[in-house]
CSV table of C-alpha atoms (C1' of nucleotides) in Angstrom, one decimal:
chain,number,residue,atom,x,y,z
R,258,UNK,CA,26.6,16.7,-10.1
R,259,UNK,CA,23.8,16.6,-12.7
R,260,UNK,CA,20.4,18.0,-11.8
R,261,UNK,CA,18.5,15.6,-13.8
R,262,UNK,CA,19.3,12.1,-15.1
R,263,UNK,CA,18.3,11.8,-18.8
R,264,UNK,CA,20.7,8.8,-19.0
R,265,UNK,CA,18.7,6.7,-16.6
R,266,UNK,CA,15.7,4.9,-18.1
R,267,UNK,CA,12.3,6.3,-17.1
R,268,UNK,CA,11.1,2.9,-15.9
R,269,UNK,CA,14.1,2.6,-13.6
R,270,UNK,CA,13.4,6.0,-12.0
R,271,UNK,CA,9.7,5.1,-11.6
R,272,UNK,CA,10.8,1.8,-10.0
R,273,UNK,CA,12.9,3.7,-7.4
R,274,UNK,CA,10.0,5.9,-6.4
R,275,UNK,CA,7.6,3.0,-6.1
R,276,UNK,CA,10.0,0.9,-4.2
R,277,UNK,CA,10.6,3.6,-1.5
R,278,UNK,CA,6.9,4.4,-1.5
R,279,UNK,CA,5.9,0.8,-1.0
R,280,UNK,CA,8.2,0.4,2.0
R,281,UNK,CA,6.8,3.5,3.6
R,282,UNK,CA,3.2,2.4,3.0
R,283,UNK,CA,3.8,-1.1,4.2
R,284,UNK,CA,5.4,0.0,7.4
R,285,UNK,CA,3.4,3.1,8.3
R,286,UNK,CA,0.3,3.2,6.2
R,287,UNK,CA,-1.1,6.2,4.4
R,288,UNK,CA,0.1,8.6,7.0
R,289,UNK,CA,3.7,7.5,6.5
R,290,UNK,CA,3.5,7.6,2.7
R,291,UNK,CA,4.6,11.2,2.1
R,292,UNK,CA,5.8,12.6,-1.1
R,293,UNK,CA,8.2,14.7,0.8
R,294,UNK,CA,9.7,11.7,2.5
R,295,UNK,CA,10.0,9.6,-0.7
R,296,UNK,CA,11.6,12.5,-2.5
R,297,UNK,CA,14.0,13.2,0.3
R,298,UNK,CA,15.1,9.5,0.5
R,299,UNK,CA,15.8,9.6,-3.2
R,300,UNK,CA,17.6,13.0,-3.1
R,301,UNK,CA,14.9,14.6,-5.2
R,302,UNK,CA,12.8,17.8,-4.7
R,303,UNK,CA,9.2,17.2,-3.7
R,304,UNK,CA,7.9,18.4,-7.0
R,305,UNK,CA,9.9,15.9,-9.0
R,306,UNK,CA,7.5,13.0,-8.2
R,307,UNK,CA,4.8,14.8,-10.2
R,308,UNK,CA,6.7,14.2,-13.3
R,309,UNK,CA,5.9,10.5,-12.9
R,310,UNK,CA,2.7,10.4,-10.8
R,311,UNK,CA,-0.2,12.8,-11.1
R,312,UNK,CA,-1.1,12.6,-7.4
R,313,UNK,CA,-0.3,11.0,-4.2
R,314,UNK,CA,-3.2,8.6,-4.7
R,315,UNK,CA,-1.7,7.4,-8.0
R,316,UNK,CA,1.5,6.7,-6.2
R,317,UNK,CA,-0.5,4.9,-3.6
R,318,UNK,CA,-2.0,2.6,-6.2
R,319,UNK,CA,1.4,1.8,-7.8
R,320,UNK,CA,2.9,1.0,-4.4
R,321,UNK,CA,0.0,-1.1,-3.3
R,322,UNK,CA,0.1,-3.0,-6.6
R,323,UNK,CA,3.7,-3.9,-6.0
R,324,UNK,CA,3.1,-4.9,-2.4
R,325,UNK,CA,0.3,-7.2,-3.2
R,326,UNK,CA,2.0,-8.8,-6.2
R,327,UNK,CA,5.0,-9.5,-4.0
R,328,UNK,CA,3.0,-10.9,-1.1
R,329,UNK,CA,1.0,-13.3,-3.3
R,330,UNK,CA,3.7,-14.2,-5.7
R,331,UNK,CA,4.8,-17.5,-4.2
R,332,UNK,CA,1.8,-19.5,-2.9
R,333,UNK,CA,2.3,-23.0,-1.5
R,334,UNK,CA,1.9,-25.2,-4.6
R,335,UNK,CA,0.7,-28.2,-2.7
R,336,UNK,CA,-1.5,-28.6,0.3
R,337,UNK,CA,-5.2,-28.7,1.2
R,338,UNK,CA,-7.4,-26.0,-0.2
R,339,UNK,CA,-8.0,-24.7,3.3
R,340,UNK,CA,-4.3,-24.3,3.9
R,341,UNK,CA,-3.9,-22.3,0.7
R,342,UNK,CA,-6.8,-20.0,1.6
R,343,UNK,CA,-5.3,-19.6,5.0
R,344,UNK,CA,-1.9,-18.8,3.6
R,345,UNK,CA,-3.4,-16.0,1.4
R,346,UNK,CA,-5.3,-14.6,4.3
R,347,UNK,CA,-2.2,-14.5,6.5
R,348,UNK,CA,-0.2,-12.8,3.7
R,349,UNK,CA,-2.9,-10.1,3.5
R,350,UNK,CA,-3.2,-9.8,7.2
R,351,UNK,CA,0.4,-8.6,7.4
R,352,UNK,CA,-0.7,-5.8,5.1
R,353,UNK,CA,-3.5,-4.3,7.1
R,354,UNK,CA,-2.2,-0.8,6.8
R,355,UNK,CA,-2.1,-1.0,3.0
R,356,UNK,CA,-5.6,-2.4,2.8
R,357,UNK,CA,-7.1,0.2,5.0
R,358,UNK,CA,-5.3,3.0,3.2
R,359,UNK,CA,-6.8,1.8,-0.1
R,360,UNK,CA,-10.2,1.5,1.5
R,361,UNK,CA,-10.1,5.0,2.9
R,362,UNK,CA,-8.8,6.6,-0.3
R,363,UNK,CA,-11.2,4.8,-2.6
R,364,UNK,CA,-13.8,7.3,-1.5
R,365,UNK,CA,-11.7,10.2,-2.8
R,366,UNK,CA,-9.9,8.7,-5.8
R,367,UNK,CA,-11.3,6.9,-8.8
R,368,UNK,CA,-7.9,5.3,-9.5
R,369,UNK,CA,-7.8,3.8,-6.0
R,370,UNK,CA,-11.4,2.7,-6.2
R,371,UNK,CA,-10.9,0.8,-9.5
R,372,UNK,CA,-7.7,-0.8,-8.3
R,373,UNK,CA,-9.5,-2.1,-5.3
R,374,UNK,CA,-12.3,-3.5,-7.4
R,375,UNK,CA,-9.8,-5.2,-9.7
R,376,UNK,CA,-7.9,-6.7,-6.7
R,377,UNK,CA,-11.1,-8.1,-5.3
R,378,UNK,CA,-11.9,-9.7,-8.6
R,379,UNK,CA,-8.5,-11.2,-8.7
R,380,UNK,CA,-9.0,-12.7,-5.3
R,381,UNK,CA,-12.3,-14.2,-6.4
R,382,UNK,CA,-10.8,-15.7,-9.5
R,383,UNK,CA,-7.9,-17.2,-7.6
R,384,UNK,CA,-10.3,-18.6,-5.0
R,385,UNK,CA,-12.6,-20.2,-7.6
R,386,UNK,CA,-9.6,-22.2,-9.0
R,387,UNK,CA,-8.6,-23.3,-5.5
R,388,UNK,CA,-12.2,-24.4,-4.6
R,389,UNK,CA,-13.2,-25.9,-7.9
R,390,UNK,CA,-12.3,-29.5,-7.0
R,391,UNK,CA,-14.2,-29.3,-3.7
R,392,UNK,CA,-17.3,-27.5,-4.5
R,393,UNK,CA,-20.2,-28.4,-6.9
R,394,UNK,CA,-20.1,-26.2,-10.0
R,395,UNK,CA,-23.5,-24.8,-9.3
R,396,UNK,CA,-22.3,-23.4,-6.0
R,397,UNK,CA,-18.8,-22.4,-7.0
R,398,UNK,CA,-19.4,-18.8,-7.7
R,399,UNK,CA,-21.4,-18.1,-4.6
R,400,UNK,CA,-19.0,-19.9,-2.3
R,401,UNK,CA,-15.9,-18.2,-3.7
R,402,UNK,CA,-17.5,-14.8,-3.5
R,403,UNK,CA,-18.6,-15.5,0.1
R,404,UNK,CA,-15.2,-16.7,1.2
R,405,UNK,CA,-13.6,-13.6,-0.2
R,406,UNK,CA,-16.1,-11.4,1.5
R,407,UNK,CA,-15.5,-13.3,4.7
R,408,UNK,CA,-11.8,-13.0,4.5
R,409,UNK,CA,-12.1,-9.3,3.8
R,410,UNK,CA,-14.2,-9.0,6.9
R,411,UNK,CA,-11.7,-11.0,9.0
R,412,UNK,CA,-8.9,-8.7,7.8
R,413,UNK,CA,-10.9,-5.5,8.5
R,414,UNK,CA,-11.6,-6.4,12.1
R,415,UNK,CA,-8.0,-6.6,13.4
R,416,UNK,CA,-8.5,-10.0,15.1
R,417,UNK,CA,-5.7,-12.1,16.6
R,418,UNK,CA,-4.3,-14.6,14.1
R,419,UNK,CA,-5.6,-17.7,16.0
R,420,UNK,CA,-9.2,-16.3,16.1
R,421,UNK,CA,-9.0,-15.4,12.5
R,422,UNK,CA,-8.0,-18.9,11.5
R,423,UNK,CA,-10.7,-20.5,13.7
R,424,UNK,CA,-13.4,-18.3,12.1
R,425,UNK,CA,-12.2,-19.2,8.6
R,426,UNK,CA,-12.2,-22.9,9.4
R,427,UNK,CA,-15.8,-22.6,10.8
R,428,UNK,CA,-17.0,-20.9,7.6
R,429,UNK,CA,-15.3,-23.3,5.3
R,430,UNK,CA,-16.9,-26.3,7.2
R,431,UNK,CA,-20.3,-24.6,6.6
R,432,UNK,CA,-19.8,-23.8,2.9
R,433,UNK,CA,-17.6,-26.7,1.6
R,434,UNK,CA,-19.4,-30.0,2.1
R,435,UNK,CA,-17.3,-33.0,2.9
R,436,UNK,CA,-17.0,-35.0,-0.3
R,437,UNK,CA,-18.0,-38.5,0.9
B,288,UNK,CA,-17.7,40.1,22.9
B,289,UNK,CA,-16.4,37.6,25.4
B,290,UNK,CA,-13.3,35.6,24.4
B,291,UNK,CA,-14.4,32.5,26.3
B,292,UNK,CA,-17.7,31.3,27.6
B,293,UNK,CA,-17.5,30.3,31.2
B,294,UNK,CA,-21.3,30.6,31.4
B,295,UNK,CA,-21.9,27.8,28.9
B,296,UNK,CA,-21.7,24.3,30.3
B,297,UNK,CA,-18.7,22.2,29.3
B,298,UNK,CA,-20.9,19.4,28.0
B,299,UNK,CA,-22.7,21.7,25.8
B,300,UNK,CA,-19.5,23.1,24.2
B,301,UNK,CA,-18.2,19.5,23.7
B,302,UNK,CA,-21.5,18.7,22.1
B,303,UNK,CA,-21.2,21.5,19.6
B,304,UNK,CA,-17.7,20.3,18.6
B,305,UNK,CA,-18.8,16.7,18.2
B,306,UNK,CA,-21.8,17.6,16.2
B,307,UNK,CA,-19.8,19.7,13.7
B,308,UNK,CA,-17.1,17.0,13.6
B,309,UNK,CA,-19.6,14.2,13.0
B,310,UNK,CA,-21.2,15.9,10.0
B,311,UNK,CA,-17.8,16.6,8.4
B,312,UNK,CA,-16.7,12.9,9.1
B,313,UNK,CA,-19.9,11.5,7.7
B,314,UNK,CA,-19.8,13.5,4.6
B,315,UNK,CA,-16.2,13.7,3.7
B,316,UNK,CA,-14.3,11.0,5.8
B,317,UNK,CA,-11.1,11.5,7.7
B,318,UNK,CA,-9.8,13.9,5.1
B,319,UNK,CA,-12.7,16.3,5.7
B,320,UNK,CA,-12.5,16.1,9.4
B,321,UNK,CA,-10.1,18.9,10.1
B,322,UNK,CA,-9.7,20.7,13.4
B,323,UNK,CA,-9.2,23.9,11.5
B,324,UNK,CA,-12.6,23.5,9.8
B,325,UNK,CA,-14.5,22.5,12.9
B,326,UNK,CA,-13.0,25.4,14.9
B,327,UNK,CA,-13.8,27.9,12.1
B,328,UNK,CA,-17.4,26.7,11.8
B,329,UNK,CA,-17.8,27.3,15.5
B,330,UNK,CA,-15.9,30.6,15.5
B,331,UNK,CA,-13.1,29.3,17.6
B,332,UNK,CA,-9.3,29.3,17.2
B,333,UNK,CA,-7.7,26.0,16.1
B,334,UNK,CA,-6.1,25.4,19.5
B,335,UNK,CA,-9.3,25.7,21.4
B,336,UNK,CA,-10.4,22.2,20.5
B,337,UNK,CA,-7.4,20.8,22.5
B,338,UNK,CA,-9.0,22.0,25.6
B,339,UNK,CA,-11.7,19.3,25.1
B,340,UNK,CA,-9.9,16.6,23.0
B,341,UNK,CA,-6.3,15.5,23.3
B,342,UNK,CA,-5.9,14.8,19.6
B,343,UNK,CA,-7.7,14.6,16.3
B,344,UNK,CA,-8.1,10.9,16.8
B,345,UNK,CA,-9.9,11.4,20.1
B,346,UNK,CA,-12.3,13.7,18.3
B,347,UNK,CA,-12.7,11.1,15.6
B,348,UNK,CA,-13.8,8.5,18.2
B,349,UNK,CA,-16.3,10.9,19.8
B,350,UNK,CA,-17.7,11.8,16.4
B,351,UNK,CA,-17.9,8.2,15.2
B,352,UNK,CA,-19.6,7.2,18.5
B,353,UNK,CA,-22.3,9.7,17.9
B,354,UNK,CA,-22.8,8.8,14.3
B,355,UNK,CA,-23.2,5.0,15.0
B,356,UNK,CA,-25.5,5.6,18.0
B,357,UNK,CA,-27.7,7.7,15.8
B,358,UNK,CA,-27.7,5.3,12.9
B,359,UNK,CA,-28.6,2.3,14.9
B,360,UNK,CA,-30.9,4.0,17.4
B,361,UNK,CA,-34.2,3.1,15.8
B,362,UNK,CA,-34.2,-0.5,14.4
B,363,UNK,CA,-37.4,-2.0,13.0
B,364,UNK,CA,-39.0,-3.6,16.1
B,365,UNK,CA,-40.8,-6.2,14.1
B,366,UNK,CA,-39.9,-8.3,11.1
B,367,UNK,CA,-38.0,-11.3,10.1
B,368,UNK,CA,-34.5,-11.7,11.6
B,369,UNK,CA,-33.0,-11.5,8.1
B,370,UNK,CA,-34.7,-8.1,7.6
B,371,UNK,CA,-33.3,-6.7,10.8
B,372,UNK,CA,-29.8,-7.8,9.9
B,373,UNK,CA,-30.2,-6.3,6.4
B,374,UNK,CA,-31.5,-3.1,8.0
B,375,UNK,CA,-28.4,-2.8,10.2
B,376,UNK,CA,-26.1,-3.5,7.3
B,377,UNK,CA,-27.7,-0.8,5.1
B,378,UNK,CA,-27.4,1.7,7.9
B,379,UNK,CA,-23.7,1.0,8.2
B,380,UNK,CA,-23.3,0.9,4.5
B,381,UNK,CA,-24.2,4.6,4.4
B,382,UNK,CA,-21.3,5.3,6.8
B,383,UNK,CA,-18.5,3.8,4.7
B,384,UNK,CA,-16.3,6.8,5.1
B,385,UNK,CA,-16.6,6.6,8.9
B,386,UNK,CA,-15.8,3.0,9.1
B,387,UNK,CA,-12.8,3.2,6.8
B,388,UNK,CA,-11.5,6.2,8.7
B,389,UNK,CA,-11.7,4.2,12.0
B,390,UNK,CA,-10.0,1.3,10.4
B,391,UNK,CA,-7.1,3.3,9.1
B,392,UNK,CA,-6.5,5.3,12.3
B,393,UNK,CA,-6.8,2.2,14.5
B,394,UNK,CA,-3.3,1.4,13.4
B,395,UNK,CA,-2.0,4.7,14.8
B,396,UNK,CA,-4.2,5.4,17.8
B,397,UNK,CA,-5.0,3.1,20.7
B,398,UNK,CA,-8.2,5.0,21.4
B,399,UNK,CA,-9.5,4.4,17.9
B,400,UNK,CA,-8.5,0.7,18.1
B,401,UNK,CA,-10.3,0.0,21.3
B,402,UNK,CA,-13.4,1.9,20.2
B,403,UNK,CA,-13.4,-0.3,17.0
B,404,UNK,CA,-13.2,-3.4,19.1
B,405,UNK,CA,-16.0,-2.3,21.4
B,406,UNK,CA,-18.2,-1.5,18.4
B,407,UNK,CA,-17.6,-5.0,16.9
B,408,UNK,CA,-18.5,-6.6,20.2
B,409,UNK,CA,-21.7,-4.5,20.4
B,410,UNK,CA,-22.6,-5.7,16.9
B,411,UNK,CA,-22.0,-9.4,17.9
B,412,UNK,CA,-24.1,-9.0,21.0
B,413,UNK,CA,-27.0,-7.4,19.2
B,414,UNK,CA,-26.8,-10.1,16.5
B,415,UNK,CA,-26.9,-12.9,19.0
B,416,UNK,CA,-30.2,-11.6,20.3
B,417,UNK,CA,-31.7,-11.4,16.9
B,418,UNK,CA,-30.5,-14.9,15.9
B,419,UNK,CA,-31.3,-16.7,19.2
B,420,UNK,CA,-34.8,-17.9,18.2
B,421,UNK,CA,-33.5,-19.2,14.9
B,422,UNK,CA,-30.2,-20.8,15.7
B,423,UNK,CA,-29.4,-23.8,18.0
B,424,UNK,CA,-27.7,-22.6,21.2
B,425,UNK,CA,-24.6,-24.6,20.5
B,426,UNK,CA,-24.1,-22.8,17.2
B,427,UNK,CA,-25.3,-19.3,18.2
B,428,UNK,CA,-21.9,-17.8,19.0
B,429,UNK,CA,-20.2,-19.1,15.9
B,430,UNK,CA,-23.0,-18.0,13.7
B,431,UNK,CA,-23.3,-14.6,15.1
B,432,UNK,CA,-19.6,-14.0,14.9
B,433,UNK,CA,-19.5,-15.2,11.3
B,434,UNK,CA,-22.4,-13.0,10.2
B,435,UNK,CA,-20.7,-9.9,11.8
B,436,UNK,CA,-17.5,-10.8,10.0
B,437,UNK,CA,-19.3,-11.3,6.8
B,438,UNK,CA,-21.2,-8.0,7.0
B,439,UNK,CA,-18.0,-6.2,7.8
B,440,UNK,CA,-16.5,-7.8,4.7
B,441,UNK,CA,-19.5,-6.7,2.6
B,442,UNK,CA,-19.2,-3.2,3.8
B,443,UNK,CA,-15.4,-3.1,3.2
B,444,UNK,CA,-15.8,-4.0,-0.4
B,445,UNK,CA,-17.9,-1.1,-1.7
B,446,UNK,CA,-20.4,-3.4,-3.4
B,447,UNK,CA,-23.7,-2.3,-4.9
B,448,UNK,CA,-26.6,-2.5,-2.5
B,449,UNK,CA,-28.3,-5.2,-4.5
B,450,UNK,CA,-25.2,-7.4,-4.6
B,451,UNK,CA,-24.6,-6.8,-0.9
B,452,UNK,CA,-28.1,-8.0,0.0
B,453,UNK,CA,-27.9,-11.1,-2.2
B,454,UNK,CA,-24.6,-12.1,-0.7
B,455,UNK,CA,-26.0,-11.7,2.8
B,456,UNK,CA,-29.1,-13.8,1.9
B,457,UNK,CA,-26.9,-16.5,0.6
B,458,UNK,CA,-24.8,-16.7,3.7
B,459,UNK,CA,-27.8,-16.6,6.0
B,460,UNK,CA,-29.3,-19.5,4.1
B,461,UNK,CA,-26.1,-21.5,4.6
B,462,UNK,CA,-25.7,-20.7,8.3
B,463,UNK,CA,-29.3,-20.5,9.6
B,464,UNK,CA,-31.1,-23.8,9.0
B,465,UNK,CA,-34.8,-23.7,8.2
B,466,UNK,CA,-36.6,-24.7,11.3
B,467,UNK,CA,-38.9,-27.5,10.2
C,112,DA,C1',-11.2,27.2,33.4
C,113,DC,C1',-11.2,28.6,29.0
C,114,DC,C1',-9.6,30.8,24.7
C,115,DT,C1',-6.6,33.5,21.3
C,116,DG,C1',-2.8,34.2,18.3
C,117,DA,C1',1.3,33.1,16.9
C,118,DA,C1',4.8,29.7,16.1
C,119,DC,C1',6.5,25.1,14.6
C,120,DA,C1',7.1,21.5,11.7
C,121,DC,C1',5.0,19.5,8.5
C,122,DC,C1',1.7,18.4,4.3
C,123,DG,C1',0.2,17.9,-1.4
C,124,DT,C1',0.2,20.6,-5.4
C,125,DT,C1',1.7,24.0,-8.9
C,126,DC,C1',4.9,26.4,-11.7
C,127,DA,C1',8.5,29.5,-13.6
C,128,DA,C1',13.0,28.8,-14.3
C,129,DG,C1',16.8,26.2,-15.3
C,130,DT,C1',19.6,22.0,-17.6
O,292,DA,C1',12.4,15.4,-21.0
O,293,DC,C1',13.5,16.2,-16.5
O,294,DC,C1',14.4,18.5,-12.1
O,295,DT,C1',14.8,22.5,-8.7
O,296,DG,C1',13.3,25.9,-5.6
O,297,DA,C1',10.1,28.7,-4.2
O,298,DA,C1',5.4,29.7,-3.5
O,299,DC,C1',0.6,28.6,-2.1
O,300,DA,C1',-2.8,27.0,0.9
O,301,DC,C1',-3.4,24.0,3.9
O,302,DC,C1',-2.6,20.6,8.1
O,303,DG,C1',-2.1,18.9,13.7
O,304,DT,C1',0.0,20.3,17.8
O,305,DT,C1',2.0,23.4,21.4
O,306,DC,C1',2.2,27.2,24.3
O,307,DA,C1',2.8,31.9,26.3
O,308,DA,C1',-0.4,35.3,27.0
O,309,DG,C1',-4.7,36.9,28.1
O,310,DT,C1',-9.7,36.9,30.4
DNA sequence: ACCTGAACACCGTTCAAGT
DNA sequence: ACCTGAACACCGTTCAAGT
């Protein structure tokens, strides 16, 4: 059996690592994301990962990116704006361990910090588009930013889904005036 | 030199451990809070800590409790309600590493999770008292809960202090009607 | 009751050596 | 270019043995 695999494309090998890492991260958080575990599952030595990722935090970023992309890839195309926001919130709520790992590591890794910032910007941009038909242009930026902050808060508090949804509805009633 | 110190009160020894642990946690987050480090700084063996704390997460809770109590112990007695909320937010903003450590570990430890819940409740209670004179009774609970969620979101996003304050002001304008 | 010292089973990271 | 295997310097946790 060959020790290395020069025949397999580099992207494919990276993809294997990220896939295994993403599952560990999603299911067990930062604690469960271990280079030893990932390597073992792929039949590699621990050190092999470092040929593709400079550190555990870099692998964390790659895994989180994949998880979020997958979770937000198929939004409901129709429906009220409130339902779409709720959908995104619930998708993210299932990934609490991922979010909190990013939050914690962003204090130690520049790569994690900048990924987190980029992700927040992405959420704000998406939300602006969803809210545009329902919010006066002058208020759009403020309202979108506020809703993202609020959702982030809801997610960071580990609330029950029903409570989460009620709080979100309350805030949307306050910020998005009924068009009449 | 004596190996153990039966003369020193148990509370005092616990206090030493928590004090050292709190400083490590505040300055370097969960990563820097190591039982080895704490023990070494106190001239103890690693295992000695386990006589007082059942696990690292239990020590985390004790350290976080002390840090938050200290940070919120002397609020400005006077001033606008908005200023008091802003003060509390800024106090907590300086403790981002503590908050994110609690958030991450709450998925793995029941003790951490219930401490986090209790802390959120404490914030909501305090906020209700601050807002009571300015918010109709029927809206008080919803508004207080929303503001806590919002502040939690602001803190979890690692924003610049100025941005943070602006967002908070915007939300308070939306939720707390001018009494006229 | 309290503490040590060693042991256990892990980590992330580095690197000489191999293919 | 890619991967191994060993080494390094750590972890948290347990526990027999001491005081």
